[in-house]
Amino acid sequence: MRPEHVRMVLVEPSLGANVGAAARAIKTMGLDTLHLVSPRQFPHPDATAMASGADDILDRAQVHETLDDALVGTTLVVGLSARQRTLSCPVETPRESAPRLIAEAEQRPVAVLFGRERVGLTNEELDRCHRLVQIPANPDYSSLNIAASVQVMAYELRMAGLADVAPEQPTSEWPPATADDMERFYTHLQRVLQRIDFLDPANPRALMRRLRLFFGRARPDHNEMQILRGVLAHVEKGLDGTLRRGGGE
Amino acid sequence: MRPEHVRMVLVEPSLGANVGAAARAIKTMGLDTLHLVSPRQFPHPDATAMASGADDILDRAQVHETLDDALVGTTLVVGLSARQRTLSCPVETPRESAPRLIAEAEQRPVAVLFGRERVGLTNEELDRCHRLVQIPANPDYSSLNIAASVQVMAYELRMAGLADVAPEQPTSEWPPATADDMERFYTHLQRVLQRIDFLDPANPRALMRRLRLFFGRARPDHNEMQILRGVLAHVEKGLDGTLRRGGGE
């Protein structure tokens, strides 16, 4: 297990106490990388108090302005979600998710996203995820405290790391596209879809979400990503009338 | 699973906040019986605050003067312990322990003991246990918060209780694209890639195979296939100069 490749990412936590409790949770489970996206109270005495000996995790915590910043370089992103979504990527339990994350983290950085105390992750943030992770909680009261969710997920990651998991059979000789590669692709794709009048500029999100789900599920590798970007670039040239014959791959 | 038969027992907790957080943890996992042995702060505003909607658990919590009182009627008792004991009953992980507890609880009450914040359970209290449960924590920092231990243990109990239930695999509302849909798509894709001069007509197979691998892995559903075909059709219209404004999905 490579703890430095497992980013536990808290998105806009309100309470310093929760950041501290999360730090303690991840340290007890042998992880060491806490990432914070726009935390409201950090650094904060409550965080230090609740960390209770895990203050080295707080000292090393990386603070980001945006979620995209926190995800740079990651190739597998999962998000904790309490609600059932109508339109969503695959949903799995922590137990199903952890071995996959651990196997991927042997090679490359992965991220686990935890949302805000009251409202969780936004749809836009969930769109960054390859999979949603749902702790199979009591349907009548599914509201785990953030640090409790971090504890459960970190526990499953530790159990998976201890289980001597055989790494997932690599489907490709190429590394997967990174989260930032994917964002650049989606931006490019949206531009082209608007030019060919396929995307309703008044409501781009419905279609883009469907496409994100589709390409997120496929998890293109680096080479496939280059092909997809190449296709988009050539479509643009075709529309511009600037295609040179003899191009190609 | 019979939640009323699973007693989660906190032995002399110091902080009301921990009692409240433990109540929340057990409610999220579908348990409902919190037992407290000589709690220092209970009832307490911190407990209510941390319970955050699980105050019914606090209301029903049973307060005992001695551990033995809390154990009356139970037939299986396990105790959480961070330390390795030289002389002790069998030690197991939460994952090993939970199915046994759930099975026993089908018939009779069982108890899970959690010790004090700083010093855990005394040897005398551990002697009440049939087994010790050790969360396989980081050996360099194994100090889980009590509520975090309760969360992990309650989570494993819930997982064990759900184990019979087949995991619900959320499937797309749409059926997968058929093999013939896929073939029509690849033919269409190849035609467009040639028009935008991305595909080498002398050797189409290398690129098309990569794309087949990619889209085959993604397994588009019927709706996604319609979107992909729509994108291709619009690219062709764009290249023909026959786009009508107001098109789209």
Short mmCIF file of C-alpha atoms in Angstrom, two decimals:
data_model
loop_
_atom_site.label_atom_id
_atom_site.label_comp_id
_atom_site.label_asym_id
_atom_site.label_seq_id
_atom_site.Cartn_x
_atom_site.Cartn_y
_atom_site.Cartn_z
CA MET A 1 0.00 0.00 0.00
CA ARG A 2 1.26 3.47 -0.88
CA PRO A 3 -0.41 5.91 1.51
CA GLU A 4 1.10 8.90 -0.26
CA HIS A 5 -0.99 8.03 -3.32
CA VAL A 6 -4.31 8.05 -1.48
CA ARG A 7 -5.69 11.57 -1.25
CA MET A 8 -8.49 11.97 1.26
CA VAL A 9 -10.16 15.18 0.09
CA LEU A 10 -12.57 17.18 2.26
CA VAL A 11 -14.56 19.60 0.14
CA GLU A 12 -15.41 22.84 1.94
CA PRO A 13 -15.64 21.50 5.47
CA SER A 14 -17.25 24.08 7.76
CA LEU A 15 -15.93 22.94 11.10
CA GLY A 16 -12.33 22.78 12.15
CA ALA A 17 -13.29 20.04 14.62
CA ASN A 18 -14.29 17.79 11.74
CA VAL A 19 -11.01 18.42 9.93
CA GLY A 20 -9.13 17.45 13.07
CA ALA A 21 -11.23 14.33 13.65
CA ALA A 22 -10.71 13.34 10.01
CA ALA A 23 -6.95 13.75 10.43
CA ARG A 24 -7.01 11.46 13.41
CA ALA A 25 -9.14 8.92 11.55
CA ILE A 26 -6.79 8.73 8.59
CA LYS A 27 -3.69 8.50 10.76
CA THR A 28 -5.10 5.62 12.79
CA MET A 29 -5.66 3.78 9.52
CA GLY A 30 -2.12 4.38 8.27
CA LEU A 31 -2.98 6.97 5.63
CA ASP A 32 -1.24 10.30 5.60
CA THR A 33 -2.52 12.70 2.99
CA LEU A 34 -5.35 15.05 3.83
CA HIS A 35 -6.41 17.52 1.16
CA LEU A 36 -8.75 20.38 1.95
CA VAL A 37 -10.71 22.37 -0.59
CA SER A 38 -11.56 25.84 0.75
CA PRO A 39 -11.95 24.86 4.39
CA ARG A 40 -13.76 27.50 6.44
CA GLN A 41 -11.82 26.92 9.68
CA PHE A 42 -8.26 25.89 9.00
CA PRO A 43 -5.89 26.08 10.69
CA HIS A 44 -8.07 26.26 13.77
CA PRO A 45 -7.72 25.35 17.47
CA ASP A 46 -10.69 22.94 17.20
CA ALA A 47 -8.90 21.07 14.43
CA THR A 48 -5.76 20.69 16.52
CA ALA A 49 -7.75 19.64 19.59
CA MET A 50 -9.69 16.96 17.73
CA ALA A 51 -6.61 15.70 15.88
CA SER A 52 -5.30 14.60 19.25
CA GLY A 53 -1.79 13.56 18.29
CA ALA A 54 -2.43 13.48 14.55
CA ASP A 55 -1.30 17.09 14.18
CA ASP A 56 1.44 16.02 11.79
CA ILE A 57 -1.35 15.14 9.37
CA LEU A 58 -2.77 18.65 9.79
CA ASP A 59 0.68 20.18 9.31
CA ARG A 60 1.09 18.33 6.04
CA ALA A 61 -2.51 18.90 4.88
CA GLN A 62 -2.70 20.51 1.47
CA VAL A 63 -5.17 23.32 1.04
CA HIS A 64 -6.61 23.99 -2.42
CA GLU A 65 -8.84 26.70 -3.77
CA THR A 66 -10.73 24.42 -6.13
CA LEU A 67 -11.54 20.75 -6.31
CA ASP A 68 -9.83 20.54 -9.68
CA ASP A 69 -6.59 21.67 -8.05
CA ALA A 70 -6.91 18.87 -5.51
CA LEU A 71 -7.40 16.30 -8.26
CA VAL A 72 -4.46 17.17 -10.50
CA GLY A 73 -2.61 14.00 -11.39
CA THR A 74 -5.18 11.57 -10.01
CA THR A 75 -6.47 8.78 -12.23
CA LEU A 76 -9.27 7.36 -10.12
CA VAL A 77 -11.71 9.52 -8.18
CA VAL A 78 -14.55 8.32 -5.98
CA GLY A 79 -17.00 10.43 -4.02
CA LEU A 80 -18.95 9.59 -0.90
CA SER A 81 -22.63 10.17 -1.36
CA ALA A 82 -25.56 9.48 0.96
CA ARG A 83 -28.30 10.04 -1.56
CA GLN A 84 -29.37 7.90 -4.43
CA ARG A 85 -28.91 9.86 -7.65
CA THR A 86 -31.17 9.42 -10.61
CA LEU A 87 -28.43 9.99 -13.12
CA SER A 88 -25.13 8.83 -11.81
CA CYS A 89 -22.02 6.83 -12.31
CA PRO A 90 -21.81 3.37 -10.73
CA VAL A 91 -22.51 3.21 -7.01
CA GLU A 92 -20.57 0.85 -4.80
CA THR A 93 -19.96 0.14 -1.14
CA PRO A 94 -16.72 1.10 0.62
CA ARG A 95 -15.85 -2.59 0.67
CA GLU A 96 -16.18 -2.86 -3.08
CA SER A 97 -14.39 0.40 -3.70
CA ALA A 98 -11.39 0.06 -1.42
CA PRO A 99 -9.53 -2.79 -3.19
CA ARG A 100 -9.82 -0.97 -6.50
CA LEU A 101 -8.49 2.24 -4.98
CA ILE A 102 -5.62 0.46 -3.29
CA ALA A 103 -4.67 -1.39 -6.47
CA GLU A 104 -4.70 1.80 -8.52
CA ALA A 105 -2.75 3.67 -5.83
CA GLU A 106 0.06 1.17 -6.25
CA GLN A 107 0.79 3.00 -9.47
CA ARG A 108 -0.79 6.43 -9.39
CA PRO A 109 -2.59 8.94 -7.16
CA VAL A 110 -6.26 8.37 -6.38
CA ALA A 111 -8.74 10.58 -4.55
CA VAL A 112 -11.65 9.99 -2.21
CA LEU A 113 -14.00 12.97 -1.90
CA PHE A 114 -16.02 13.86 1.17
CA GLY A 115 -18.62 16.60 0.91
CA ARG A 116 -19.82 19.41 3.12
CA GLU A 117 -21.36 18.73 6.52
CA ARG A 118 -24.95 19.47 5.54
CA VAL A 119 -25.21 19.24 1.79
CA GLY A 120 -22.49 16.81 0.75
CA LEU A 121 -21.04 17.08 -2.73
CA THR A 122 -22.68 19.06 -5.52
CA ASN A 123 -23.71 17.36 -8.74
CA GLU A 124 -20.84 19.13 -10.46
CA GLU A 125 -18.41 17.67 -7.96
CA LEU A 126 -19.94 14.22 -8.28
CA ASP A 127 -19.42 14.54 -12.02
CA ARG A 128 -15.69 14.48 -11.32
CA CYS A 129 -16.03 10.98 -9.89
CA HIS A 130 -15.62 7.67 -11.63
CA ARG A 131 -17.70 6.01 -8.97
CA LEU A 132 -19.86 6.96 -6.06
CA VAL A 133 -19.36 5.26 -2.76
CA GLN A 134 -22.35 4.78 -0.53
CA ILE A 135 -21.93 3.56 3.01
CA PRO A 136 -24.87 1.18 3.42
CA ALA A 137 -26.41 3.18 6.24
CA ASN A 138 -29.78 3.03 7.93
CA PRO A 139 -32.18 4.34 5.26
CA ASP A 140 -34.12 6.21 7.94
CA TYR A 141 -31.03 7.99 9.23
CA SER A 142 -28.11 7.89 6.88
CA SER A 143 -26.34 11.04 8.06
CA LEU A 144 -22.85 10.03 9.11
CA ASN A 145 -20.63 12.73 10.51
CA ILE A 146 -17.85 13.54 8.01
CA ALA A 147 -15.11 12.24 10.25
CA ALA A 148 -17.15 9.05 10.72
CA SER A 149 -17.37 8.62 6.94
CA VAL A 150 -13.64 9.22 6.68
CA GLN A 151 -13.10 6.62 9.42
CA VAL A 152 -15.17 3.98 7.64
CA MET A 153 -13.57 4.61 4.28
CA ALA A 154 -10.05 4.74 5.74
CA TYR A 155 -10.76 1.53 7.63
CA GLU A 156 -11.82 -0.24 4.45
CA LEU A 157 -8.76 1.08 2.65
CA ARG A 158 -6.58 -0.26 5.44
CA MET A 159 -8.33 -3.63 5.38
CA ALA A 160 -7.87 -3.78 1.62
CA GLY A 161 -4.23 -2.77 1.92
CA LEU A 162 -3.65 -5.50 4.48
CA ALA A 163 -5.43 -8.08 2.35
CA ASP A 164 -2.59 -8.33 -0.12
CA VAL A 165 -4.74 -7.40 -3.05
CA ALA A 166 -3.69 -8.55 -6.45
CA PRO A 167 -3.57 -5.42 -8.58
CA GLU A 168 -6.37 -5.08 -11.08
CA GLN A 169 -5.42 -6.66 -14.37
CA PRO A 170 -4.11 -3.75 -16.41
CA THR A 171 -6.25 -3.36 -19.49
CA SER A 172 -3.72 -1.15 -21.16
CA GLU A 173 -0.03 -0.53 -21.48
CA TRP A 174 -0.76 3.16 -21.01
CA PRO A 175 -1.54 4.90 -17.72
CA PRO A 176 -5.08 6.18 -17.33
CA ALA A 177 -5.84 9.77 -18.23
CA THR A 178 -5.57 12.08 -15.24
CA ALA A 179 -8.45 14.10 -13.81
CA ASP A 180 -7.00 17.27 -15.31
CA ASP A 181 -6.63 15.60 -18.73
CA MET A 182 -10.29 14.68 -18.49
CA GLU A 183 -11.33 18.24 -17.67
CA ARG A 184 -9.42 19.60 -20.66
CA PHE A 185 -11.08 16.99 -22.83
CA TYR A 186 -14.58 17.90 -21.60
CA THR A 187 -13.90 21.59 -22.26
CA HIS A 188 -12.73 20.76 -25.76
CA LEU A 189 -15.65 18.41 -26.36
CA GLN A 190 -18.18 21.00 -25.24
CA ARG A 191 -16.67 23.60 -27.58
CA VAL A 192 -16.96 21.24 -30.53
CA LEU A 193 -20.49 20.16 -29.63
CA GLN A 194 -21.53 23.79 -29.61
CA ARG A 195 -19.92 24.43 -32.97
CA ILE A 196 -21.77 21.52 -34.55
CA ASP A 197 -24.95 22.75 -32.94
CA PHE A 198 -25.48 19.58 -30.97
CA LEU A 199 -25.36 21.18 -27.57
CA ASP A 200 -28.06 23.55 -26.42
CA PRO A 201 -26.02 26.51 -25.13
CA ALA A 202 -28.96 27.47 -22.88
CA ASN A 203 -28.71 24.13 -21.10
CA PRO A 204 -25.34 22.51 -21.67
CA ARG A 205 -25.27 20.57 -18.43
CA ALA A 206 -27.77 17.82 -19.12
CA LEU A 207 -25.89 16.58 -22.16
CA MET A 208 -22.44 17.17 -20.71
CA ARG A 209 -23.35 15.21 -17.60
CA ARG A 210 -24.42 12.24 -19.69
CA LEU A 211 -21.19 12.40 -21.64
CA ARG A 212 -19.17 12.70 -18.44
CA LEU A 213 -20.84 9.59 -17.09
CA PHE A 214 -20.10 7.76 -20.28
CA PHE A 215 -16.45 8.73 -20.65
CA GLY A 216 -15.86 8.49 -16.90
CA ARG A 217 -17.07 4.92 -16.99
CA ALA A 218 -14.80 4.12 -19.90
CA ARG A 219 -11.76 5.58 -18.12
CA PRO A 220 -9.69 6.31 -21.23
CA ASP A 221 -5.98 5.68 -20.99
CA HIS A 222 -3.42 8.27 -22.00
CA ASN A 223 -3.23 7.06 -25.58
CA GLU A 224 -7.00 6.90 -26.00
CA MET A 225 -7.24 10.40 -24.62
CA GLN A 226 -4.78 11.60 -27.26
CA ILE A 227 -6.90 9.93 -29.93
CA LEU A 228 -10.08 11.55 -28.64
CA ARG A 229 -8.44 14.96 -28.48
CA GLY A 230 -7.05 14.38 -31.97
CA VAL A 231 -10.51 13.59 -33.30
CA LEU A 232 -11.89 16.79 -31.81
CA ALA A 233 -9.02 18.85 -33.25
CA HIS A 234 -9.62 17.36 -36.69
CA VAL A 235 -13.35 18.04 -36.52
CA GLU A 236 -12.52 21.67 -35.82
CA LYS A 237 -10.12 21.82 -38.74
CA GLY A 238 -12.79 20.25 -40.94
CA LEU A 239 -15.27 22.90 -39.88
CA ASP A 240 -12.68 25.63 -40.43
CA GLY A 241 -11.88 24.24 -43.85
CA THR A 242 -8.21 24.03 -42.90
CA LEU A 243 -7.71 20.27 -43.17
CA ARG A 244 -4.47 19.32 -44.82
CA ARG A 245 -4.64 16.05 -46.67
CA GLY A 246 -2.27 13.43 -45.42
CA GLY A 247 -2.92 13.99 -41.73
CA GLY A 248 -4.16 11.25 -39.50
CA GLU A 249 -3.26 9.63 -36.29
CA MET B 1 -30.74 -8.76 12.23
CA ARG B 2 -32.27 -7.91 15.57
CA PRO B 3 -30.88 -4.52 16.60
CA GLU B 4 -32.55 -4.70 20.00
CA HIS B 5 -30.27 -7.63 20.82
CA VAL B 6 -27.03 -5.78 20.09
CA ARG B 7 -25.94 -3.73 23.07
CA MET B 8 -23.27 -1.17 22.39
CA VAL B 9 -21.79 -0.48 25.83
CA LEU B 10 -19.64 2.56 26.64
CA VAL B 11 -17.76 2.02 29.89
CA GLU B 12 -17.23 5.22 31.87
CA PRO B 13 -17.02 7.65 29.00
CA SER B 14 -15.69 11.03 30.17
CA LEU B 15 -17.05 13.28 27.48
CA GLY B 16 -20.68 13.86 26.65
CA ALA B 17 -19.62 14.72 23.11
CA ASN B 18 -18.34 11.18 22.63
CA VAL B 19 -21.58 9.70 23.92
CA GLY B 20 -23.51 11.83 21.43
CA ALA B 21 -21.21 10.94 18.54
CA ALA B 22 -21.50 7.27 19.44
CA ALA B 23 -25.29 7.54 19.43
CA ARG B 24 -25.17 9.04 15.96
CA ALA B 25 -22.79 6.33 14.78
CA ILE B 26 -24.97 3.48 15.96
CA LYS B 27 -28.14 5.01 14.57
CA THR B 28 -26.60 5.49 11.13
CA MET B 29 -25.78 1.79 11.15
CA GLY B 30 -29.30 0.73 12.09
CA LEU B 31 -28.53 -0.24 15.68
CA ASP B 32 -30.51 1.25 18.52
CA THR B 33 -29.33 0.26 21.93
CA LEU B 34 -26.75 2.34 23.69
CA HIS B 35 -25.77 1.31 27.19
CA LEU B 36 -23.68 3.56 29.41
CA VAL B 37 -21.78 2.45 32.47
CA SER B 38 -21.26 5.37 34.89
CA PRO B 39 -20.94 8.10 32.28
CA ARG B 40 -19.41 11.30 33.64
CA GLN B 41 -21.42 13.69 31.44
CA PHE B 42 -24.86 12.36 30.74
CA PRO B 43 -27.30 13.74 29.96
CA HIS B 44 -25.25 16.66 28.68
CA PRO B 45 -25.69 19.39 26.06
CA ASP B 46 -22.55 18.19 24.23
CA ALA B 47 -24.07 14.75 23.90
CA THR B 48 -27.25 16.16 22.41
CA ALA B 49 -25.32 18.43 20.07
CA MET B 50 -23.11 15.65 18.75
CA ALA B 51 -26.00 13.22 18.42
CA SER B 52 -27.37 15.52 15.74
CA GLY B 53 -30.74 13.91 15.17
CA ALA B 54 -29.96 10.68 16.95
CA ASP B 55 -31.33 12.02 20.22
CA ASP B 56 -33.88 9.24 20.32
CA ILE B 57 -30.95 6.91 20.90
CA LEU B 58 -29.83 9.10 23.80
CA ASP B 59 -33.36 9.17 25.20
CA ARG B 60 -33.51 5.40 25.17
CA ALA B 61 -29.93 4.92 26.40
CA GLN B 62 -29.72 2.75 29.49
CA VAL B 63 -27.46 3.96 32.24
CA HIS B 64 -25.94 1.36 34.57
CA GLU B 65 -23.86 1.65 37.68
CA THR B 66 -21.71 -1.35 36.95
CA LEU B 67 -20.62 -3.23 33.87
CA ASP B 68 -22.18 -6.39 35.20
CA ASP B 69 -25.56 -4.66 35.26
CA ALA B 70 -25.12 -3.77 31.62
CA LEU B 71 -24.34 -7.36 30.71
CA VAL B 72 -27.31 -9.03 32.34
CA GLY B 73 -28.91 -11.45 29.90
CA THR B 74 -26.15 -11.34 27.29
CA THR B 75 -24.61 -14.55 26.04
CA LEU B 76 -21.74 -13.22 23.98
CA VAL B 77 -19.55 -10.30 25.02
CA VAL B 78 -16.69 -8.79 23.06
CA GLY B 79 -14.47 -5.89 24.08
CA LEU B 80 -12.60 -3.44 21.92
CA SER B 81 -8.96 -3.25 22.79
CA ALA B 82 -6.12 -1.34 21.20
CA ARG B 83 -3.31 -3.04 23.04
CA GLN B 84 -1.98 -6.50 22.59
CA ARG B 85 -2.47 -8.38 25.83
CA THR B 86 0.01 -10.97 26.91
CA LEU B 87 -2.61 -13.15 28.49
CA SER B 88 -5.96 -12.78 26.89
CA CYS B 89 -8.93 -14.44 25.30
CA PRO B 90 -8.92 -14.83 21.53
CA VAL B 91 -8.32 -11.63 19.59
CA GLU B 92 -10.13 -11.03 16.34
CA THR B 93 -10.82 -8.23 13.90
CA PRO B 94 -14.18 -6.46 13.70
CA ARG B 95 -14.77 -8.27 10.43
CA GLU B 96 -14.27 -11.64 12.05
CA SER B 97 -16.27 -10.72 15.09
CA ALA B 98 -19.33 -9.14 13.51
CA PRO B 99 -20.90 -12.20 11.82
CA ARG B 100 -20.61 -14.18 15.05
CA LEU B 101 -22.26 -11.39 17.02
CA ILE B 102 -25.06 -11.01 14.48
CA ALA B 103 -25.70 -14.74 14.41
CA GLU B 104 -25.86 -14.94 18.17
CA ALA B 105 -28.08 -11.86 18.35
CA GLU B 106 -30.66 -13.65 16.26
CA GLN B 107 -31.38 -15.62 19.40
CA ARG B 108 -30.09 -13.71 22.40
CA PRO B 109 -28.61 -10.39 23.52
CA VAL B 110 -24.93 -9.72 22.86
CA ALA B 111 -22.71 -6.87 24.01
CA VAL B 112 -19.84 -4.91 22.53
CA LEU B 113 -17.75 -3.01 25.09
CA PHE B 114 -15.90 0.21 24.47
CA GLY B 115 -13.50 1.50 27.08
CA ARG B 116 -12.60 4.87 28.51
CA GLU B 117 -11.14 7.62 26.33
CA ARG B 118 -7.60 7.35 27.68
CA VAL B 119 -7.19 3.99 29.32
CA GLY B 120 -9.67 1.71 27.59
CA LEU B 121 -10.99 -1.30 29.45
CA THR B 122 -9.43 -2.63 32.63
CA ASN B 123 -8.18 -6.18 32.81
CA GLU B 124 -11.12 -7.01 35.00
CA GLU B 125 -13.52 -5.72 32.39
CA LEU B 126 -11.71 -7.56 29.63
CA ASP B 127 -12.16 -10.70 31.68
CA ARG B 128 -15.88 -10.33 31.10
CA CYS B 129 -15.31 -10.75 27.38
CA HIS B 130 -15.44 -13.92 25.35
CA ARG B 131 -13.27 -12.32 22.76
CA LEU B 132 -11.27 -9.17 22.24
CA VAL B 133 -11.74 -7.17 19.10
CA GLN B 134 -8.82 -5.25 17.72
CA ILE B 135 -9.29 -2.78 14.90
CA PRO B 136 -6.17 -3.34 12.78
CA ALA B 137 -4.91 0.20 13.20
CA ASN B 138 -1.61 1.85 12.37
CA PRO B 139 0.80 0.36 14.94
CA ASP B 140 2.47 3.75 15.32
CA TYR B 141 -0.80 5.49 16.11
CA SER B 142 -3.61 3.19 17.06
CA SER B 143 -5.65 5.62 19.13
CA LEU B 144 -9.10 5.76 17.60
CA ASN B 145 -11.59 8.13 19.13
CA ILE B 146 -14.31 6.13 20.96
CA ALA B 147 -17.04 7.25 18.59
CA ALA B 148 -14.79 6.26 15.69
CA SER B 149 -14.37 2.77 17.17
CA VAL B 150 -18.11 2.55 17.65
CA GLN B 151 -18.59 3.63 14.03
CA VAL B 152 -16.23 0.96 12.69
CA MET B 153 -17.73 -1.78 14.81
CA ALA B 154 -21.33 -0.72 14.06
CA TYR B 155 -20.43 -0.59 10.37
CA GLU B 156 -19.12 -4.15 10.44
CA LEU B 157 -22.20 -5.30 12.31
CA ARG B 158 -24.38 -3.68 9.69
CA MET B 159 -22.37 -5.22 6.87
CA ALA B 160 -22.69 -8.62 8.50
CA GLY B 161 -26.41 -8.10 8.97
CA LEU B 162 -26.83 -7.13 5.32
CA ALA B 163 -24.65 -9.97 4.04
CA ASP B 164 -27.63 -12.14 3.16
CA VAL B 165 -29.19 -9.40 1.14
CA ALA B 166 -27.99 -9.39 -2.43
CA PRO B 167 -26.30 -6.07 -3.17
CA GLU B 168 -28.50 -4.00 -5.38
CA GLN B 169 -26.65 -3.24 -8.55
CA PRO B 170 -28.02 0.03 -9.85
CA THR B 171 -28.46 -0.51 -13.52
CA SER B 172 -29.01 2.08 -16.15
CA GLU B 173 -32.61 2.85 -16.93
CA TRP B 174 -31.70 2.07 -20.54
CA PRO B 175 -30.76 -1.30 -21.96
CA PRO B 176 -27.21 -1.65 -23.25
CA ALA B 177 -26.59 -0.96 -26.90
CA THR B 178 -26.85 -4.13 -28.96
CA ALA B 179 -23.97 -5.61 -30.94
CA ASP B 180 -25.60 -4.46 -34.17
CA ASP B 181 -26.05 -0.95 -32.77
CA MET B 182 -22.35 -1.00 -32.02
CA GLU B 183 -21.44 -2.12 -35.54
CA ARG B 184 -23.54 0.63 -37.10
CA PHE B 185 -21.86 3.08 -34.78
CA TYR B 186 -18.35 1.93 -35.74
CA THR B 187 -19.20 2.18 -39.46
CA HIS B 188 -20.52 5.68 -38.92
CA LEU B 189 -17.52 6.63 -36.80
CA GLN B 190 -15.06 5.35 -39.38
CA ARG B 191 -16.80 7.33 -42.14
CA VAL B 192 -16.55 10.54 -40.10
CA LEU B 193 -12.93 9.91 -39.10
CA GLN B 194 -12.05 9.56 -42.76
CA ARG B 195 -13.84 12.75 -43.67
CA ILE B 196 -11.94 14.73 -41.05
CA ASP B 197 -8.76 13.12 -42.27
CA PHE B 198 -7.98 11.49 -38.94
CA LEU B 199 -8.01 7.93 -40.16
CA ASP B 200 -5.36 6.63 -42.51
CA PRO B 201 -7.46 4.96 -45.22
CA ALA B 202 -4.50 2.73 -46.08
CA ASN B 203 -4.52 1.30 -42.58
CA PRO B 204 -7.82 1.90 -40.83
CA ARG B 205 -7.62 -1.10 -38.60
CA ALA B 206 -5.04 0.04 -36.03
CA LEU B 207 -7.04 3.08 -35.02
CA MET B 208 -10.44 1.42 -35.29
CA ARG B 209 -9.31 -1.41 -33.05
CA ARG B 210 -8.22 1.03 -30.38
CA LEU B 211 -11.55 2.79 -30.61
CA ARG B 212 -13.43 -0.51 -30.46
CA LEU B 213 -11.54 -1.44 -27.32
CA PHE B 214 -12.37 1.89 -25.79
CA PHE B 215 -16.08 1.99 -26.63
CA GLY B 216 -16.47 -1.70 -25.96
CA ARG B 217 -15.12 -1.20 -22.48
CA ALA B 218 -17.52 1.66 -21.84
CA ARG B 219 -20.54 -0.43 -22.95
CA PRO B 220 -22.79 2.48 -23.92
CA ASP B 221 -26.46 2.10 -23.13
CA HIS B 222 -29.16 2.76 -25.72
CA ASN B 223 -29.46 6.42 -24.86
CA GLU B 224 -25.72 7.04 -24.90
CA MET B 225 -25.53 5.34 -28.26
CA GLN B 226 -28.16 7.72 -29.61
CA ILE B 227 -26.12 10.64 -28.31
CA LEU B 228 -22.93 9.35 -29.93
CA ARG B 229 -24.71 8.78 -33.23
CA GLY B 230 -26.24 12.24 -32.97
CA VAL B 231 -22.81 13.81 -32.46
CA LEU B 232 -21.50 12.06 -35.56
CA ALA B 233 -24.49 13.16 -37.64
CA HIS B 234 -24.01 16.75 -36.55
CA VAL B 235 -20.32 16.67 -37.37
CA GLU B 236 -21.26 15.56 -40.89
CA LYS B 237 -23.79 18.34 -41.22
CA GLY B 238 -21.20 20.81 -40.01
CA LEU B 239 -18.75 19.58 -42.63
CA ASP B 240 -21.48 19.72 -45.30
CA GLY B 241 -22.39 23.23 -44.25
CA THR B 242 -25.98 22.12 -43.81
CA LEU B 243 -26.35 22.74 -40.08
CA ARG B 244 -29.67 24.26 -39.18
CA ARG B 245 -29.53 26.44 -36.08
CA GLY B 246 -31.75 25.24 -33.31
CA GLY B 247 -30.76 21.60 -33.57
CA GLY B 248 -29.32 19.69 -30.71
CA GLU B 249 -30.10 16.63 -28.71
#
